[in-house]
Structures are given as structure tokens and as C-alpha cells.
């Protein structure tokens, strides 16, 4: 099979990372969680108390990111858990709306994917990062269902949160991600939309595996 690029986009909590991890293992593809890269920048901003986001570009030389399997390293430190905390989640959307942040990370995403078969999950993969991706999927789900899933994830990690805060955060992130000037979250014209609200993980995976097999057979 030639290098095959799958773009998996959609709003927060639509199931992208769960699905992408399974598909990557089943199809032996590299998985790139692009949201984690934006989260690493957000963690750096938080830890270094950078209040003036317009100054972020001057810090780029001090931000070294590394991805090893499913672990994420910021300046050599494993931050895989820290980048998922509610504090980072709260600031990541405004930070990811900054043009120079996007340019830097999009470039990196293309470099990482060079010469490989990759499934990338994010917001702008099918529209900006890989507009010629072999397969584009856009996952959606109701905001209540997405908040429920996020709350369950927090509970599993022992992070105390309540449903209404998580729902408000999801809605706020949707708003920022969809209305930002730079690469807003939107379905590419040629993406296939799957509503996961009432589907099990297995059903979504089977659906996507079918689409991949059909594409590969074309
Ligand atoms: O998928 P996630 O929740 O980990 O993403 C975190 C934030 O990063 C999200 O609010 C929007 C942003 N993001 C983005 O703008 N573009 C991407 N390709 C991936 C994530």
C-alpha cells in the first residue's frame, strides 16, 4: 500500500483519539494526535506564566516537542498526563487560534508524516494540513454526549469535575474552534461525516475500516 493519509477531524469529545488509536493499530498506521501538540504549547504557556499570548512566537526556540509512541515530551519531560488536565484544556483553544502557533505545528505535522502511512486527528487536517488526504472523516456527536464522555475520562483519572462545567467548556471550545480566523474547525467538502452520538466505538471503527478498505481497493 502506498503512503496513505487519513484525516480524522471533529469537535472536542467526538471520539477522534479513541477511534484513531484503534484504527492505527488495526491497520498498522502511525497515529498523530495533533491536539496533543497544541496542548504541549498550552502547558508551556501555563508553566512559564506567559500572559501575553502575542509574545508566544519569541518562546518557540525554547519549546522542544517529542512524540514517542503514545507519550508526549516537552523539553525532555513526559507531559502525557499534564496536557490533559482541565487547566490546560481551558487555555488550549485560544492558544491554538494564534497564527504563528498553527504555522509551526502544521509544518511539524507534515514533517512527522513524511513518507509514512498516518492517521492524524485534529480540527484542520482535511482542510489545511493534508487537503489531499486519501480519506477524510469528520466525527460529530451531540455536545451532551461529548461532555458525558469527557467527564468519564476525568473520573477514570480521578480528576473531580462536574457535568455542567465540562459541558460549558465543550461548548466554549466549539465556539472558539469554529469561529477563529485561522483554520477554523469545519468539515472539508469531501469529508465523510459520521455522527457517533448513538454508535458504539466498535460500530464507528467498523464503519471507518470499511471506508479504508474501499479506498485501498479503488
Ligand atoms: O483534540 P484536543 O481536545 O486534544 O485539542 C485541543 C485543542 O487544540 C482544541 O481546542 C483545538 C486545538 N486543535 C486545533 O486547533 N487543531 C488541531 N489540528 C488539533 C487541535
mmCIF file of C-alpha atoms and ligand atoms in Angstrom:
data_model
loop_
_atom_site.group_PDB
_atom_site.id
_atom_site.type_symbol
_atom_site.label_atom_id
_atom_site.label_comp_id
_atom_site.label_asym_id
_atom_site.label_seq_id
_atom_site.Cartn_x
_atom_site.Cartn_y
_atom_site.Cartn_z
ATOM 1 C CA UNK A 1 0.000 0.000 0.000
ATOM 2 C CA UNK A 2 1.364 3.460 -0.865
ATOM 3 C CA UNK A 3 1.656 6.038 1.904
ATOM 4 C CA UNK A 4 -1.916 6.504 2.982
ATOM 5 C CA UNK A 5 -3.106 9.602 4.854
ATOM 6 C CA UNK A 6 -6.308 9.557 6.880
ATOM 7 C CA UNK A 7 -7.621 12.887 8.171
ATOM 8 C CA UNK A 8 -9.864 12.484 11.214
ATOM 9 C CA UNK A 9 -11.377 15.796 12.251
ATOM 10 C CA UNK A 10 -14.171 16.859 14.542
ATOM 11 C CA UNK A 11 -15.019 18.766 17.715
ATOM 12 C CA UNK A 12 -13.772 18.008 21.238
ATOM 13 C CA UNK A 13 -15.073 14.708 22.587
ATOM 14 C CA UNK A 14 -16.401 13.369 19.292
ATOM 15 C CA UNK A 15 -14.284 10.229 19.777
ATOM 16 C CA UNK A 16 -11.385 11.057 17.470
ATOM 17 C CA UNK A 17 -8.468 9.910 19.594
ATOM 18 C CA UNK A 18 -10.126 6.694 20.814
ATOM 19 C CA UNK A 19 -11.032 5.758 17.255
ATOM 20 C CA UNK A 20 -7.699 6.844 15.744
ATOM 21 C CA UNK A 21 -5.728 4.728 18.225
ATOM 22 C CA UNK A 22 -7.731 1.603 17.378
ATOM 23 C CA UNK A 23 -7.592 2.165 13.612
ATOM 24 C CA UNK A 24 -3.843 2.844 13.732
ATOM 25 C CA UNK A 25 -3.226 -0.499 15.480
ATOM 26 C CA UNK A 26 -5.587 -2.461 13.238
ATOM 27 C CA UNK A 27 -4.172 -1.004 10.010
ATOM 28 C CA UNK A 28 -0.577 -0.615 11.197
ATOM 29 C CA UNK A 29 -0.578 3.146 10.670
ATOM 30 C CA UNK A 30 1.311 5.834 12.550
ATOM 31 C CA UNK A 31 -1.062 7.814 14.763
ATOM 32 C CA UNK A 32 -0.547 11.534 15.229
ATOM 33 C CA UNK A 33 -2.648 13.268 17.880
ATOM 34 C CA UNK A 34 -2.283 16.889 16.708
ATOM 35 C CA UNK A 35 -4.384 18.211 19.613
ATOM 36 C CA UNK A 36 -1.662 16.959 21.974
ATOM 37 C CA UNK A 37 0.835 19.196 20.178
ATOM 38 C CA UNK A 38 -1.351 22.276 20.781
ATOM 39 C CA UNK A 39 -1.748 21.109 24.369
ATOM 40 C CA UNK A 40 2.038 20.995 24.820
ATOM 41 C CA UNK A 41 2.300 24.635 23.725
ATOM 42 C CA UNK A 42 -0.545 25.491 26.142
ATOM 43 C CA UNK A 43 1.240 23.700 29.001
ATOM 44 C CA UNK A 44 4.435 25.615 28.234
ATOM 45 C CA UNK A 45 2.475 28.894 28.281
ATOM 46 C CA UNK A 46 0.857 27.983 31.592
ATOM 47 C CA UNK A 47 4.066 26.866 33.303
ATOM 48 C CA UNK A 48 6.006 29.906 32.130
ATOM 49 C CA UNK A 49 3.175 32.271 33.026
ATOM 50 C CA UNK A 50 3.043 33.833 29.582
ATOM 51 C CA UNK A 51 0.004 36.107 29.850
ATOM 52 C CA UNK A 52 0.611 37.995 26.646
ATOM 53 C CA UNK A 53 -0.156 35.376 24.007
ATOM 54 C CA UNK A 54 1.089 37.682 21.254
ATOM 55 C CA UNK A 55 4.605 37.045 22.608
ATOM 56 C CA UNK A 56 4.424 33.273 22.129
ATOM 57 C CA UNK A 57 6.486 33.342 18.954
ATOM 58 C CA UNK A 58 9.507 34.651 20.876
ATOM 59 C CA UNK A 59 9.382 31.478 23.009
ATOM 60 C CA UNK A 60 9.312 28.971 20.144
ATOM 61 C CA UNK A 61 13.039 28.331 20.350
ATOM 62 C CA UNK A 62 12.559 27.161 23.933
ATOM 63 C CA UNK A 63 9.767 24.708 23.110
ATOM 64 C CA UNK A 64 11.057 21.317 22.104
ATOM 65 C CA UNK A 65 8.407 18.669 21.472
ATOM 66 C CA UNK A 66 8.955 14.998 21.037
ATOM 67 C CA UNK A 67 6.449 12.222 20.458
ATOM 68 C CA UNK A 68 7.425 8.640 21.234
ATOM 69 C CA UNK A 69 4.600 6.185 20.638
ATOM 70 C CA UNK A 70 1.716 7.498 22.709
ATOM 71 C CA UNK A 71 3.921 9.569 25.066
ATOM 72 C CA UNK A 72 4.477 13.294 24.694
ATOM 73 C CA UNK A 73 7.666 15.032 25.796
ATOM 74 C CA UNK A 74 8.024 18.765 26.359
ATOM 75 C CA UNK A 75 11.677 19.775 26.659
ATOM 76 C CA UNK A 76 12.532 16.189 27.515
ATOM 77 C CA UNK A 77 9.861 15.790 30.226
ATOM 78 C CA UNK A 78 6.998 13.323 29.835
ATOM 79 C CA UNK A 79 3.877 15.521 29.986
ATOM 80 C CA UNK A 80 1.373 12.987 28.620
ATOM 81 C CA UNK A 81 -0.891 13.320 31.669
ATOM 82 C CA UNK A 82 -0.393 17.025 32.383
ATOM 83 C CA UNK A 83 -1.529 18.100 28.926
ATOM 84 C CA UNK A 84 -4.994 16.569 29.628
ATOM 85 C CA UNK A 85 -5.767 18.484 32.822
ATOM 86 C CA UNK A 86 -8.771 20.861 32.888
ATOM 87 C CA UNK A 87 -6.354 23.821 33.393
ATOM 88 C CA UNK A 88 -4.585 23.109 30.099
ATOM 89 C CA UNK A 89 -7.865 22.262 28.365
ATOM 90 C CA UNK A 90 -9.223 25.699 29.327
ATOM 91 C CA UNK A 91 -6.436 27.681 27.654
ATOM 92 C CA UNK A 92 -5.633 25.471 24.672
ATOM 93 C CA UNK A 93 -8.357 26.793 22.327
ATOM 94 C CA UNK A 94 -7.307 30.470 22.417
ATOM 95 C CA UNK A 95 -3.657 29.439 22.076
ATOM 96 C CA UNK A 96 -4.395 27.190 19.099
ATOM 97 C CA UNK A 97 -6.144 30.126 17.401
ATOM 98 C CA UNK A 98 -2.834 32.030 17.108
ATOM 99 C CA UNK A 99 -1.499 32.075 13.546
ATOM 100 C CA UNK A 100 2.213 31.536 14.295
ATOM 101 C CA UNK A 101 1.404 28.606 16.615
ATOM 102 C CA UNK A 102 -0.609 26.947 13.854
ATOM 103 C CA UNK A 103 2.060 27.540 11.221
ATOM 104 C CA UNK A 104 4.741 25.989 13.391
ATOM 105 C CA UNK A 105 2.688 22.947 14.334
ATOM 106 C CA UNK A 106 1.250 22.307 10.864
ATOM 107 C CA UNK A 107 4.799 22.289 9.463
ATOM 108 C CA UNK A 108 5.835 19.805 12.146
ATOM 109 C CA UNK A 109 2.800 17.600 11.470
ATOM 110 C CA UNK A 110 3.699 17.404 7.788
ATOM 111 C CA UNK A 111 7.335 16.587 8.615
ATOM 112 C CA UNK A 112 6.350 13.811 11.030
ATOM 113 C CA UNK A 113 4.008 12.302 8.410
ATOM 114 C CA UNK A 114 6.542 12.423 5.571
ATOM 115 C CA UNK A 115 6.934 9.063 3.863
ATOM 116 C CA UNK A 116 4.572 7.242 6.253
ATOM 117 C CA UNK A 117 1.018 5.943 6.313
ATOM 118 C CA UNK A 118 -0.591 8.045 9.003
ATOM 119 C CA UNK A 119 -3.909 8.705 10.698
ATOM 120 C CA UNK A 120 -3.972 12.236 12.096
ATOM 121 C CA UNK A 121 -6.686 13.536 14.360
ATOM 122 C CA UNK A 122 -7.420 17.224 14.804
ATOM 123 C CA UNK A 123 -9.576 20.084 13.577
ATOM 124 C CA UNK A 124 -7.930 21.174 10.321
ATOM 125 C CA UNK A 125 -6.293 18.014 8.980
ATOM 126 C CA UNK A 126 -8.619 17.580 5.986
ATOM 127 C CA UNK A 127 -8.891 21.311 5.279
ATOM 128 C CA UNK A 128 -5.330 22.601 5.844
ATOM 129 C CA UNK A 129 -2.693 20.073 6.907
ATOM 130 C CA UNK A 130 -3.495 17.434 4.272
ATOM 131 C CA UNK A 131 -6.126 18.770 1.841
ATOM 132 C CA UNK A 132 -5.237 15.833 -0.448
ATOM 133 C CA UNK A 133 -5.620 13.150 2.225
ATOM 134 C CA UNK A 134 -6.686 9.761 0.881
ATOM 135 C CA UNK A 135 -9.616 9.589 3.261
ATOM 136 C CA UNK A 136 -11.271 12.346 5.272
ATOM 137 C CA UNK A 137 -13.616 11.605 8.134
ATOM 138 C CA UNK A 138 -15.475 14.185 10.188
ATOM 139 C CA UNK A 139 -16.777 12.865 13.504
ATOM 140 C CA UNK A 140 -19.601 14.647 15.287
ATOM 141 C CA UNK A 141 -21.727 13.962 18.389
ATOM 142 C CA UNK A 142 -24.164 15.985 20.487
ATOM 143 C CA UNK A 143 -22.497 18.319 22.978
ATOM 144 C CA UNK A 144 -24.202 16.490 25.888
ATOM 145 C CA UNK A 145 -22.819 13.128 24.769
ATOM 146 C CA UNK A 146 -19.354 14.638 24.310
ATOM 147 C CA UNK A 147 -19.453 16.204 27.773
ATOM 148 C CA UNK A 148 -20.534 12.853 29.224
ATOM 149 C CA UNK A 149 -17.535 11.135 27.597
ATOM 150 C CA UNK A 150 -15.094 13.823 28.809
ATOM 151 C CA UNK A 151 -16.495 13.574 32.341
ATOM 152 C CA UNK A 152 -15.988 9.795 32.305
ATOM 153 C CA UNK A 153 -12.380 10.288 31.185
ATOM 154 C CA UNK A 154 -11.771 12.729 34.043
ATOM 155 C CA UNK A 155 -13.409 10.354 36.524
ATOM 156 C CA UNK A 156 -11.182 7.478 35.399
ATOM 157 C CA UNK A 157 -8.154 9.677 36.073
ATOM 158 C CA UNK A 158 -9.511 10.759 39.464
ATOM 159 C CA UNK A 159 -9.952 14.381 38.378
ATOM 160 C CA UNK A 160 -13.005 15.932 40.065
ATOM 161 C CA UNK A 161 -15.254 17.837 37.640
ATOM 162 C CA UNK A 162 -18.995 18.277 37.276
ATOM 163 C CA UNK A 163 -21.147 17.756 34.195
ATOM 164 C CA UNK A 164 -22.281 21.344 33.755
ATOM 165 C CA UNK A 165 -18.696 22.713 33.885
ATOM 166 C CA UNK A 166 -17.492 20.138 31.365
ATOM 167 C CA UNK A 167 -20.471 20.852 29.080
ATOM 168 C CA UNK A 168 -19.863 24.601 29.294
ATOM 169 C CA UNK A 169 -16.176 24.061 28.493
ATOM 170 C CA UNK A 170 -17.011 21.865 25.470
ATOM 171 C CA UNK A 171 -19.426 24.495 24.124
ATOM 172 C CA UNK A 172 -16.920 27.282 24.709
ATOM 173 C CA UNK A 173 -14.165 25.323 22.906
ATOM 174 C CA UNK A 174 -16.513 24.527 19.983
ATOM 175 C CA UNK A 175 -17.272 28.217 19.679
ATOM 176 C CA UNK A 176 -13.608 29.292 19.705
ATOM 177 C CA UNK A 177 -12.506 26.446 17.395
ATOM 178 C CA UNK A 178 -15.298 27.110 14.860
ATOM 179 C CA UNK A 179 -15.178 30.887 14.774
ATOM 180 C CA UNK A 180 -11.427 31.528 14.822
ATOM 181 C CA UNK A 181 -9.909 33.238 11.803
ATOM 182 C CA UNK A 182 -7.058 30.763 11.283
ATOM 183 C CA UNK A 183 -8.111 27.299 10.049
ATOM 184 C CA UNK A 184 -11.438 27.096 11.875
ATOM 185 C CA UNK A 185 -12.916 23.721 12.684
ATOM 186 C CA UNK A 186 -15.047 22.780 9.705
ATOM 187 C CA UNK A 187 -15.860 19.726 7.680
ATOM 188 C CA UNK A 188 -13.900 19.534 4.423
ATOM 189 C CA UNK A 189 -16.252 19.382 1.414
ATOM 190 C CA UNK A 190 -15.046 15.886 0.580
ATOM 191 C CA UNK A 191 -15.055 14.532 4.159
ATOM 192 C CA UNK A 192 -17.453 11.799 5.226
ATOM 193 C CA UNK A 193 -19.428 12.768 8.326
ATOM 194 C CA UNK A 194 -20.161 10.170 10.983
ATOM 195 C CA UNK A 195 -22.422 11.033 13.916
ATOM 196 C CA UNK A 196 -21.118 8.968 16.852
ATOM 197 C CA UNK A 197 -23.759 10.059 19.402
ATOM 198 C CA UNK A 198 -25.611 6.755 19.338
ATOM 199 C CA UNK A 199 -22.862 4.499 17.989
ATOM 200 C CA UNK A 200 -20.552 2.212 19.947
ATOM 201 C CA UNK A 201 -16.797 2.523 19.469
ATOM 202 C CA UNK A 202 -16.812 -0.793 17.554
ATOM 203 C CA UNK A 203 -19.518 0.453 15.203
ATOM 204 C CA UNK A 204 -17.563 3.608 14.374
ATOM 205 C CA UNK A 205 -14.338 1.613 13.906
ATOM 206 C CA UNK A 206 -16.047 -0.920 11.594
ATOM 207 C CA UNK A 207 -17.579 1.895 9.589
ATOM 208 C CA UNK A 208 -14.186 3.557 9.080
ATOM 209 C CA UNK A 209 -12.373 0.267 8.346
ATOM 210 C CA UNK A 210 -14.947 -0.338 5.611
ATOM 211 C CA UNK A 211 -14.253 3.097 4.137
ATOM 212 C CA UNK A 212 -10.481 2.479 4.251
ATOM 213 C CA UNK A 213 -10.782 -0.916 2.569
ATOM 214 C CA UNK A 214 -12.965 0.554 -0.142
ATOM 215 C CA UNK A 215 -10.433 3.366 -0.738
ATOM 216 C CA UNK A 216 -7.479 0.984 -0.814
ATOM 217 C CA UNK A 217 -9.330 -1.196 -3.328
ATOM 218 C CA UNK A 218 -10.064 1.723 -5.685
HETATM 219 O O1 LIG B 1 -8.382 17.357 20.307
HETATM 220 P P1 LIG B 1 -7.983 18.115 21.569
HETATM 221 O O2 LIG B 1 -9.125 18.391 22.508
HETATM 222 O O3 LIG B 1 -6.829 17.487 22.284
HETATM 223 O O4 LIG B 1 -7.473 19.535 21.022
HETATM 224 C C1 LIG B 1 -7.057 20.559 21.890
HETATM 225 C C2 LIG B 1 -7.260 21.915 21.237
HETATM 226 O O5 LIG B 1 -6.334 22.078 20.170
HETATM 227 C C3 LIG B 1 -8.639 22.181 20.651
HETATM 228 O O6 LIG B 1 -9.377 23.052 21.470
HETATM 229 C C4 LIG B 1 -8.401 22.823 19.325
HETATM 230 C C5 LIG B 1 -6.940 22.684 19.070
HETATM 231 N N1 LIG B 1 -6.608 21.928 17.859
HETATM 232 C C6 LIG B 1 -6.535 22.604 16.685
HETATM 233 O O7 LIG B 1 -6.826 23.792 16.649
HETATM 234 N N2 LIG B 1 -6.138 21.962 15.555
HETATM 235 C C7 LIG B 1 -5.831 20.655 15.582
HETATM 236 N N3 LIG B 1 -5.431 20.051 14.455
HETATM 237 C C8 LIG B 1 -5.931 19.931 16.780
HETATM 238 C C9 LIG B 1 -6.336 20.592 17.931
#
